[in-house]
Short mmCIF file of C-alpha atoms in Angstrom, two decimals:
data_model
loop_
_atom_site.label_atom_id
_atom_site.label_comp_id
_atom_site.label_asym_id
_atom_site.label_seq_id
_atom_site.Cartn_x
_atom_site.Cartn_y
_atom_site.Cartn_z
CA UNK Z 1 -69.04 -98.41 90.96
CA UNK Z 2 -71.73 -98.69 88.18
CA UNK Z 3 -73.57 -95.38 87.79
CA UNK Z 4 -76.91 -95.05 89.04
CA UNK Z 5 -79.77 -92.57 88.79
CA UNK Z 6 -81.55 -93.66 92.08
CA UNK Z 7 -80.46 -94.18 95.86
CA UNK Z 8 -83.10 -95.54 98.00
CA UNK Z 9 -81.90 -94.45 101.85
CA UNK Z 10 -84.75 -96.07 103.98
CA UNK Z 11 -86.64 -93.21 104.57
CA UNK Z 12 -86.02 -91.06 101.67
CA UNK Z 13 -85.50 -91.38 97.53
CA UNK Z 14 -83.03 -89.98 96.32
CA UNK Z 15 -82.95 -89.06 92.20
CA UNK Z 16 -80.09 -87.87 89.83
CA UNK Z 17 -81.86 -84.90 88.10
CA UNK Z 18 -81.44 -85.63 84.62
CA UNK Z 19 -83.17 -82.70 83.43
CA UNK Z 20 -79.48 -81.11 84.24
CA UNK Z 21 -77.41 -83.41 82.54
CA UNK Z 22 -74.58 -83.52 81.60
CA UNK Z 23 -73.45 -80.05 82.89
CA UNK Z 24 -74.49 -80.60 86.35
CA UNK Z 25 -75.18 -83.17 88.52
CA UNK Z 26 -77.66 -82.57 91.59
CA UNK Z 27 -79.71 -85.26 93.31
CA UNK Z 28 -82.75 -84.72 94.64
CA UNK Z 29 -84.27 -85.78 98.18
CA UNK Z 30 -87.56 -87.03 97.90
CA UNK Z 31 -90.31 -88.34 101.13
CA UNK Z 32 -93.63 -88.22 99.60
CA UNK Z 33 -95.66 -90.11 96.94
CA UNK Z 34 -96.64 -86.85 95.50
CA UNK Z 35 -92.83 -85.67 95.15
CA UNK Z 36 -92.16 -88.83 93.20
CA UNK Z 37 -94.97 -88.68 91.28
CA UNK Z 38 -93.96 -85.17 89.85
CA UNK Z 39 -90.76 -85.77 89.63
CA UNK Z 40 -91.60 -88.91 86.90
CA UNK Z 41 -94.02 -86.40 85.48
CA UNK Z 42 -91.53 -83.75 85.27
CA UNK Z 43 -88.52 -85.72 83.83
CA UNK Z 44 -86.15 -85.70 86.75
CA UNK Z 45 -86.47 -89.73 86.20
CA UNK Z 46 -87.27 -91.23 82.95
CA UNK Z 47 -87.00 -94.45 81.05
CA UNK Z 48 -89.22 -97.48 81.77
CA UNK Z 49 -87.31 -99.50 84.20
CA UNK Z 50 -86.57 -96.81 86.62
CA UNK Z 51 -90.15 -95.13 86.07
CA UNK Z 52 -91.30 -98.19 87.65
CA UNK Z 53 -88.56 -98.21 90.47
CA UNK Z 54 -89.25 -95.20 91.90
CA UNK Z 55 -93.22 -95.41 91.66
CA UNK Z 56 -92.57 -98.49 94.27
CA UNK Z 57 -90.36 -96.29 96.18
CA UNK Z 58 -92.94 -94.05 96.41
CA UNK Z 59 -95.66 -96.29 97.63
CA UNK Z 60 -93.32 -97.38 100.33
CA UNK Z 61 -93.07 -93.50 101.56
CA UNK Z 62 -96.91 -92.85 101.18
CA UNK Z 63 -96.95 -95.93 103.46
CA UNK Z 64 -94.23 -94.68 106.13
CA UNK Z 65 -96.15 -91.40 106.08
CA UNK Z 66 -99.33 -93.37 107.35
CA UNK Z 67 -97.43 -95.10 110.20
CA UNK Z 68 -99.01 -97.26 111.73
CA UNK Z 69 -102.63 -96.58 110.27
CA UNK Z 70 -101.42 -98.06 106.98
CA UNK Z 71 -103.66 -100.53 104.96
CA UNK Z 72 -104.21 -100.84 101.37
CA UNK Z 73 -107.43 -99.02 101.56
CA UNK Z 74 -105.31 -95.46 102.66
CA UNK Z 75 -102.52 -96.06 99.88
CA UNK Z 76 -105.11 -96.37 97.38
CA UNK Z 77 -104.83 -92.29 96.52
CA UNK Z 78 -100.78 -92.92 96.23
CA UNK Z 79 -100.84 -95.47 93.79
CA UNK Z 80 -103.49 -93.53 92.21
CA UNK Z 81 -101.51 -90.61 91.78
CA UNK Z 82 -98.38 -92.62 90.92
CA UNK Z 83 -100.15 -94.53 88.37
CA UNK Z 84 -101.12 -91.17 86.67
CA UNK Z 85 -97.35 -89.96 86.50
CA UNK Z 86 -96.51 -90.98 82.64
CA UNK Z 87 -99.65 -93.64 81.03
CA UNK Z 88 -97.40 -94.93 78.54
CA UNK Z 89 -94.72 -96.76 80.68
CA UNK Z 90 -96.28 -100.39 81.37
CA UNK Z 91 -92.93 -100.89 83.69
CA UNK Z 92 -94.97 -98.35 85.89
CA UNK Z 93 -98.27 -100.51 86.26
CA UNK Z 94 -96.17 -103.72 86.61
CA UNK Z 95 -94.48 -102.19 89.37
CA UNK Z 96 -97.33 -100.91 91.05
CA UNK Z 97 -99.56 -104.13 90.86
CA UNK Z 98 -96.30 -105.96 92.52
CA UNK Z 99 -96.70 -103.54 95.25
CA UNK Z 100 -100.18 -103.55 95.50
CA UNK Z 101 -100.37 -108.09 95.99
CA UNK Z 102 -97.94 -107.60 98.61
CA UNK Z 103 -99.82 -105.15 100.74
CA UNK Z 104 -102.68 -108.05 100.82
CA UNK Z 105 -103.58 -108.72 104.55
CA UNK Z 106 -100.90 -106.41 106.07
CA UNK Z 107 -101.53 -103.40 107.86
CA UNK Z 108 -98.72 -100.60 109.72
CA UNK Z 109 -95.76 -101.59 110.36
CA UNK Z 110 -95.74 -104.88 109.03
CA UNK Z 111 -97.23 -103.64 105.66
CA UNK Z 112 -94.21 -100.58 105.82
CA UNK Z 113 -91.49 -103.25 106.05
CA UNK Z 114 -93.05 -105.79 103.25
CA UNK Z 115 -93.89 -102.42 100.81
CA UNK Z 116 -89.24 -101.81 101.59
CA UNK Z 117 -88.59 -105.35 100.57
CA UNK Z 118 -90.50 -105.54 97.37
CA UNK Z 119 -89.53 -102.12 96.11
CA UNK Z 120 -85.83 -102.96 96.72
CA UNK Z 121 -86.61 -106.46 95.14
CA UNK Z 122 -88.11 -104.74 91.98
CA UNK Z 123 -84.66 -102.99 92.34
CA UNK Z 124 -82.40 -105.29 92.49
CA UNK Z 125 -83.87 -107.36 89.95
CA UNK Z 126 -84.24 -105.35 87.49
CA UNK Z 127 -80.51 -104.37 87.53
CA UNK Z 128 -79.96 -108.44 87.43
CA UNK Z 129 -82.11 -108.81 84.58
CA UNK Z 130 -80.22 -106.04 82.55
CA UNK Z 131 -77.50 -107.86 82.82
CA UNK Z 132 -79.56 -110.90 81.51
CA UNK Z 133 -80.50 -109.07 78.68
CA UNK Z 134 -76.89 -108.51 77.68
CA UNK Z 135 -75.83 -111.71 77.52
CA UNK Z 136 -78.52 -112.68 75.22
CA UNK Z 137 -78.44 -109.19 72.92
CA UNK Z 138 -74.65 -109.45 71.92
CA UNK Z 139 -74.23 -112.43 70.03
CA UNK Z 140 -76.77 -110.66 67.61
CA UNK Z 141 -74.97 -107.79 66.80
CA UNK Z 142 -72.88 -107.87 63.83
CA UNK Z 143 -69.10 -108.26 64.43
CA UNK Z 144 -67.03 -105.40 64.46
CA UNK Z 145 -70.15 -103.08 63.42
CA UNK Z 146 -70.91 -99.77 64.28
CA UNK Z 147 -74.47 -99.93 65.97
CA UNK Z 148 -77.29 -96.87 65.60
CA UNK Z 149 -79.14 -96.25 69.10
CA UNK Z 150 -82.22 -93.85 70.07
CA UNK Z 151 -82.91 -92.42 73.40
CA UNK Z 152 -81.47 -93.02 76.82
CA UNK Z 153 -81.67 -97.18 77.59
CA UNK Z 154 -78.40 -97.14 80.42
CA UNK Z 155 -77.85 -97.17 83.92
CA UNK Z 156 -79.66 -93.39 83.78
CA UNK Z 157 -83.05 -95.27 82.68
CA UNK Z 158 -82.80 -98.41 84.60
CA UNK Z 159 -82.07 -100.05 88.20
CA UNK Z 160 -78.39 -100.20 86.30
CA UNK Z 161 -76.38 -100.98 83.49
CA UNK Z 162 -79.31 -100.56 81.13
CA UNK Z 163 -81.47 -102.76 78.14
CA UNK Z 164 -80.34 -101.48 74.70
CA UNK Z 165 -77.59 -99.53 76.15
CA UNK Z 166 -76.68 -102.73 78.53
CA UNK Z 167 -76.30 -104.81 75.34
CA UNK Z 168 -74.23 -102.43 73.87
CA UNK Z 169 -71.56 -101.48 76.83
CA UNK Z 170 -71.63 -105.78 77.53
CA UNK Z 171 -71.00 -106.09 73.00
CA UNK Z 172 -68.19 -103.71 73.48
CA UNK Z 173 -66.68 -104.93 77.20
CA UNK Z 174 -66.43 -108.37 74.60
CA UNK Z 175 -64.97 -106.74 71.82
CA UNK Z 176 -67.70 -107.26 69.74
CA UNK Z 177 -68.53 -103.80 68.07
CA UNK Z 178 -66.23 -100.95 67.17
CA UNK Z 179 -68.46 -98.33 68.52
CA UNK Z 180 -71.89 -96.50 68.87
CA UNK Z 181 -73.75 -93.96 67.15
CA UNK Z 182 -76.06 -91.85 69.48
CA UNK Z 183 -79.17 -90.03 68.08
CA UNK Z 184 -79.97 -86.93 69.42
CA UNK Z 185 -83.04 -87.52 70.69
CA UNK Z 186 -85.42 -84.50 70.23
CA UNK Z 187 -86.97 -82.51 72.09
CA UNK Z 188 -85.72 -83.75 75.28
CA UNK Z 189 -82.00 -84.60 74.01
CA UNK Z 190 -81.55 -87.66 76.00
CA UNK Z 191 -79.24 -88.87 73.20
CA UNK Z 192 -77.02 -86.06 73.39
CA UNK Z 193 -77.12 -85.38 77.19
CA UNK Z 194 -77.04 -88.63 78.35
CA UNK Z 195 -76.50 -91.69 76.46
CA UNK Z 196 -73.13 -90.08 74.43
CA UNK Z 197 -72.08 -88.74 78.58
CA UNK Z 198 -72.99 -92.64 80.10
CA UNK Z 199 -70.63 -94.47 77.20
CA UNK Z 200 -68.11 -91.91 77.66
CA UNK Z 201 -68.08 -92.68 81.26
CA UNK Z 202 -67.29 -96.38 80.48
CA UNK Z 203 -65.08 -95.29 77.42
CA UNK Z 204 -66.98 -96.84 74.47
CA UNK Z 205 -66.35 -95.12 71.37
CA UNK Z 206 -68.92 -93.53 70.35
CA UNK Z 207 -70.20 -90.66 67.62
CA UNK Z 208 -73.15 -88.35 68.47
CA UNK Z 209 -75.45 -86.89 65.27
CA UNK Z 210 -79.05 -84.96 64.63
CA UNK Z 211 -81.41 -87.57 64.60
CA UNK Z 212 -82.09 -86.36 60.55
CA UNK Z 213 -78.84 -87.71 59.68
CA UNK Z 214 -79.57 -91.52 60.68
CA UNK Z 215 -80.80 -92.44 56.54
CA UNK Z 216 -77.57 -90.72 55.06
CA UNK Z 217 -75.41 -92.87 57.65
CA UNK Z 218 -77.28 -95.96 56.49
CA UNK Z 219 -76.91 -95.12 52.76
CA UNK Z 220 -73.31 -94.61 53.23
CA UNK Z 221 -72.65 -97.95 54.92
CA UNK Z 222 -71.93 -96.36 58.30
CA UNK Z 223 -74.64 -98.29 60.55
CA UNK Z 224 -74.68 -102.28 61.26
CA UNK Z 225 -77.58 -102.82 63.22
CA UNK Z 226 -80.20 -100.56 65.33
CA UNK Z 227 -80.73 -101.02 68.85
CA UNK Z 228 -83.33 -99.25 71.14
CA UNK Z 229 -85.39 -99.82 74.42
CA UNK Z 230 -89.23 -99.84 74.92
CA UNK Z 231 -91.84 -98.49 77.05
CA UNK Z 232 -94.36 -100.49 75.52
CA UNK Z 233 -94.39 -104.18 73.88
CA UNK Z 234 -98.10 -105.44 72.70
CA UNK Z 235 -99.29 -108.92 72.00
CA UNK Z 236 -98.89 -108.74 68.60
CA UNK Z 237 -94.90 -107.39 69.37
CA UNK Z 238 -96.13 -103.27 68.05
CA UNK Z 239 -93.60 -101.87 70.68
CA UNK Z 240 -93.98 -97.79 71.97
CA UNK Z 241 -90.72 -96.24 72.28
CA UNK Z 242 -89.00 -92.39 72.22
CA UNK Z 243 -90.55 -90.33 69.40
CA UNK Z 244 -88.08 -91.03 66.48
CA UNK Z 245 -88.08 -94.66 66.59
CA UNK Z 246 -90.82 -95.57 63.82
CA UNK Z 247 -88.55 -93.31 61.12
CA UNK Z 248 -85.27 -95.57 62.41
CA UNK Z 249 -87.03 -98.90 62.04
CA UNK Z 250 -88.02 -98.00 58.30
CA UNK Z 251 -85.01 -96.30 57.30
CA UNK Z 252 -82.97 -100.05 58.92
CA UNK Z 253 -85.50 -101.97 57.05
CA UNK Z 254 -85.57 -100.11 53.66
CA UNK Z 255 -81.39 -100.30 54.03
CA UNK Z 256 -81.17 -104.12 55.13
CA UNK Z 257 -79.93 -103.32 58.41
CA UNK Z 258 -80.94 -105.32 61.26
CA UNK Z 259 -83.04 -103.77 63.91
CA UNK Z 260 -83.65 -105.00 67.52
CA UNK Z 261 -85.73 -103.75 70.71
CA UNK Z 262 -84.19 -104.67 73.74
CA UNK Z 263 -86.48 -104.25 77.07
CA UNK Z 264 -87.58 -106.72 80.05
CA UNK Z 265 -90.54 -108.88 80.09
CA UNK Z 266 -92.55 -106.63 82.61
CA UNK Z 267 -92.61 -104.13 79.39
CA UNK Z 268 -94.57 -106.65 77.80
CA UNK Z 269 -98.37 -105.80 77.98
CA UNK Z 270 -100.21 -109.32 76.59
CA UNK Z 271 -103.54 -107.60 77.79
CA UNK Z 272 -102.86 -104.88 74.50
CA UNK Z 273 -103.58 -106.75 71.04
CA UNK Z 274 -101.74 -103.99 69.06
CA UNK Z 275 -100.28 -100.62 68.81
CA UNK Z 276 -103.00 -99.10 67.90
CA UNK Z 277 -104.34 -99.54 71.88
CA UNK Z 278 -101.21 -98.17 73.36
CA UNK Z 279 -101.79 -94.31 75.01
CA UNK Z 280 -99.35 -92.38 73.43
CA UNK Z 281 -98.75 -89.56 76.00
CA UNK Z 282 -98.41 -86.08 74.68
CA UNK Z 283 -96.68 -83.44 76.62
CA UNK Z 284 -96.39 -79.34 76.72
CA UNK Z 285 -95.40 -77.79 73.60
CA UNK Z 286 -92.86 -75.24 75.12
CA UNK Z 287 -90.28 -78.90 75.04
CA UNK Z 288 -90.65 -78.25 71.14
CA UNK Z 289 -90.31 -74.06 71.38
CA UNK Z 290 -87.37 -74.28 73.80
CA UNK Z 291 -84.45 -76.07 74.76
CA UNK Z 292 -83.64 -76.17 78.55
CA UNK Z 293 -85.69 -72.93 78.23
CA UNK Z 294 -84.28 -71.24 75.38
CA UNK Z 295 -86.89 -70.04 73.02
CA UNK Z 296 -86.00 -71.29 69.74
CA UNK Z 297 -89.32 -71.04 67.89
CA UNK Z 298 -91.93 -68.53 68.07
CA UNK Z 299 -93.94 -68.54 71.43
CA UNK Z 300 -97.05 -68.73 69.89
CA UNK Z 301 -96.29 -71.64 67.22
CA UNK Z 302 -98.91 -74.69 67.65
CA UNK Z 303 -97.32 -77.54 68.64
CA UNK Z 304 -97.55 -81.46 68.43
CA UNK Z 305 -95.39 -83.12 71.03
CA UNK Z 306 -96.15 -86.80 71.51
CA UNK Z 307 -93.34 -88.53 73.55
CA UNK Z 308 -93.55 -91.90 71.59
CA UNK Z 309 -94.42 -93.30 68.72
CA UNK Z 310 -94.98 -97.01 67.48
CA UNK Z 311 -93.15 -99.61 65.56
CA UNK Z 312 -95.10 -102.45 64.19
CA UNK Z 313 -93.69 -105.52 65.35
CA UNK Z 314 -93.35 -106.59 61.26
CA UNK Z 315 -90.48 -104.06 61.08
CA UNK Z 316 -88.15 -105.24 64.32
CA UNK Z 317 -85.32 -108.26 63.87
CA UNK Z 318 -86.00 -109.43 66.97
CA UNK Z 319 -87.24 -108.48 70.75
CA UNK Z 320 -84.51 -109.24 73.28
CA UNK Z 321 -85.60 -109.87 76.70
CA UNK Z 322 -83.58 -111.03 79.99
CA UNK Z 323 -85.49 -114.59 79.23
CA UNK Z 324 -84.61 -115.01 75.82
CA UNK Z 325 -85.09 -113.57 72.39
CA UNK Z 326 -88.58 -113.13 69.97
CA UNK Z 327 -87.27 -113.44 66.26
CA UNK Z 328 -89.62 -111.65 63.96
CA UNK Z 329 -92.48 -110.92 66.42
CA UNK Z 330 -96.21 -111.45 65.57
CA UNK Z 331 -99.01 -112.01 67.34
CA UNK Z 332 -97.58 -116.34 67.42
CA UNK Z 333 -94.35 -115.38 68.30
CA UNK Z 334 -95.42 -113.42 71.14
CA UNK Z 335 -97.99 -115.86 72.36
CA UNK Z 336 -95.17 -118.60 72.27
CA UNK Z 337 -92.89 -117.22 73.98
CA UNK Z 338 -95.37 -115.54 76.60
CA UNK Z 339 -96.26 -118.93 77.00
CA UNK Z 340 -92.26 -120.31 78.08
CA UNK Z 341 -92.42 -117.33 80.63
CA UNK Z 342 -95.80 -117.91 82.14
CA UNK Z 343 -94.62 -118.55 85.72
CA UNK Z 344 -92.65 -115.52 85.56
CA UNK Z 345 -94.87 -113.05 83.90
#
């Protein structure tokens, strides 16, 4: 069975904590907007694709907690609420606007059972379109190369099998790469934690290091190609990912190495002409002082903890989607292949 970080049981949602990871595994029972809400906010889900997935799970429990007085009108505070959870993750407002056009006209329990449908839907296709993704992301890596990635992108961060993480379990399920190289992933360690405990799961080789090290493994020939996920993809292809992700993309470029972002269409935000309009959320500084609350630094250090940073579209290979692939992506790149995907957008 493919692993999974969310369980939707009809009248509850159920999360992997991932805050616990990878020395204990505990899932949490959830039956309230407000519980989902803080647990995105708090970490106990993270990653784009399942960020949005559980935000629609949660509007369909605000709604079964209304009964039969709900409308649109009375989850308007829920989506609210959700919305407010993490502002960087466009997979979140996608997810809510698909809930919010199919509460149009419907009211208790009719509204209740069309809220399940589409939240399951946004499930279930999103774990399709992973897949998608794969197919499209491994002919581009370089044969028998060892490929860099940042971050969590797996089943963890996703409806299942995962976007950068995807491409690289499907490359190595084909026998196209000889293994992985996981960055740590400050301060939250999702590299360490979770994407070096997910490939181990499906045994693909694969070599964790401190996310300093990535420029000497480049200089010494170690790294093929880059590979990470997005939260946020502009119109001019700028794309907001984990903290850490700028420095890769200029180390791969200054090195020759290829370097590709691999995340679904609903990451792309057309309405956003460049980075420099994305809200890069900033969170509590004790994630810098401490590790899984271990002081490490002094308690009163200042602190500047932004949870992503942007790379300008000039400095990724290529933007793989489940629809295709943007080669150098610019502001007519984008707009071309926006416009092949219209329907579906």
């Amino acid at each position: 069975m493919e692993l999974t970080a969310l369980r939707w049981r009809d009248d509850r949602l159920e999360l992997l904590d991932q805050r616990l990871l990878p020395a204990e595994t505990r899932w949490l029972t959830l039956q309230t907007a407000a519980e989902v809400a803080a647990a995105i906010h708090d970490m106990v889900v993270r990653g784009a694709p399942a960020i949005g997935i559980s935000a629609a799970y949660g509007v369909v429990l605000a709604a079964q907690g209304l009964g039969d007085t709900a409308s649109a009108d009375q989850l308007t505070p829920a989506v609210s609420l959700l919305a407010a959870s993490r502002p960087t993750a466009v997979n979140l407002f996608w997810a809510l606007e698909r809930m919010q056009r199919t509460m149009a006209g419907l009211n208790g329990t009719a509204l209740i059972d069309a809220l399940a449908r589409e939240a399951q839907r946004i499930h279930e296709d999103d774990r399709a379109m992973n897949h998608r993704m794969a197919g499209f992301g491994v002919p581009l890596l370089p044969e028998n190369g060892r490929i860099y990635t940042h971050c969590n992108t797996g089943a963890l961060a996703t409806g299942g099998h995962g976007t950068a993480l995807g491409v690289l379990r499907s490359a190595w399920a084909a026998g196209r790469i000889r293994g992985v190289i996981a960055g740590e992933t400050r301060p939250w360690m999702q590299g360490s934690r979770l994407t070096s405990w997910e490939l181990m799961q499906d045994g693909v080789p694969v070599t964790l290091v401190a996310d300093s090290s990535a420029g000497h493994l480049m200089q010494r020939g170690e790294v093929q190609a880059v590979i990470v996920g997005a939260d946020r993809i502009t119109a001019n292809g700028d794309t907001a990912n984990k903290i850490g992700t700028y420095s890769l993309a200029v180390l791969a470029r200054h090195h020759g190495i290829p370097f590709y972002v691999a995340a679904p269409l609903s990451t792309i935000d057309p309405a956003l002409p460049n980075g420099d309009s994305i809200v890069i959320e900033e969170r509590d500084g004790n994630e810098v002082r401490c590790i899984q609350g271990m002081p490490i630094a002094p308690a009163e250090v200042p602190v500047f903890n932004p949870a992503f940073d942007v790379t300008p579209g000039e400095l990724i290979t290529a933007i793989i989607t489940e629809h295709g692939v943007i080669h150098r992506p610019d502001t007519d790149t984008m707009a071309a292949y926006l416009a092949t995907v219209r329907d579906v957008h």
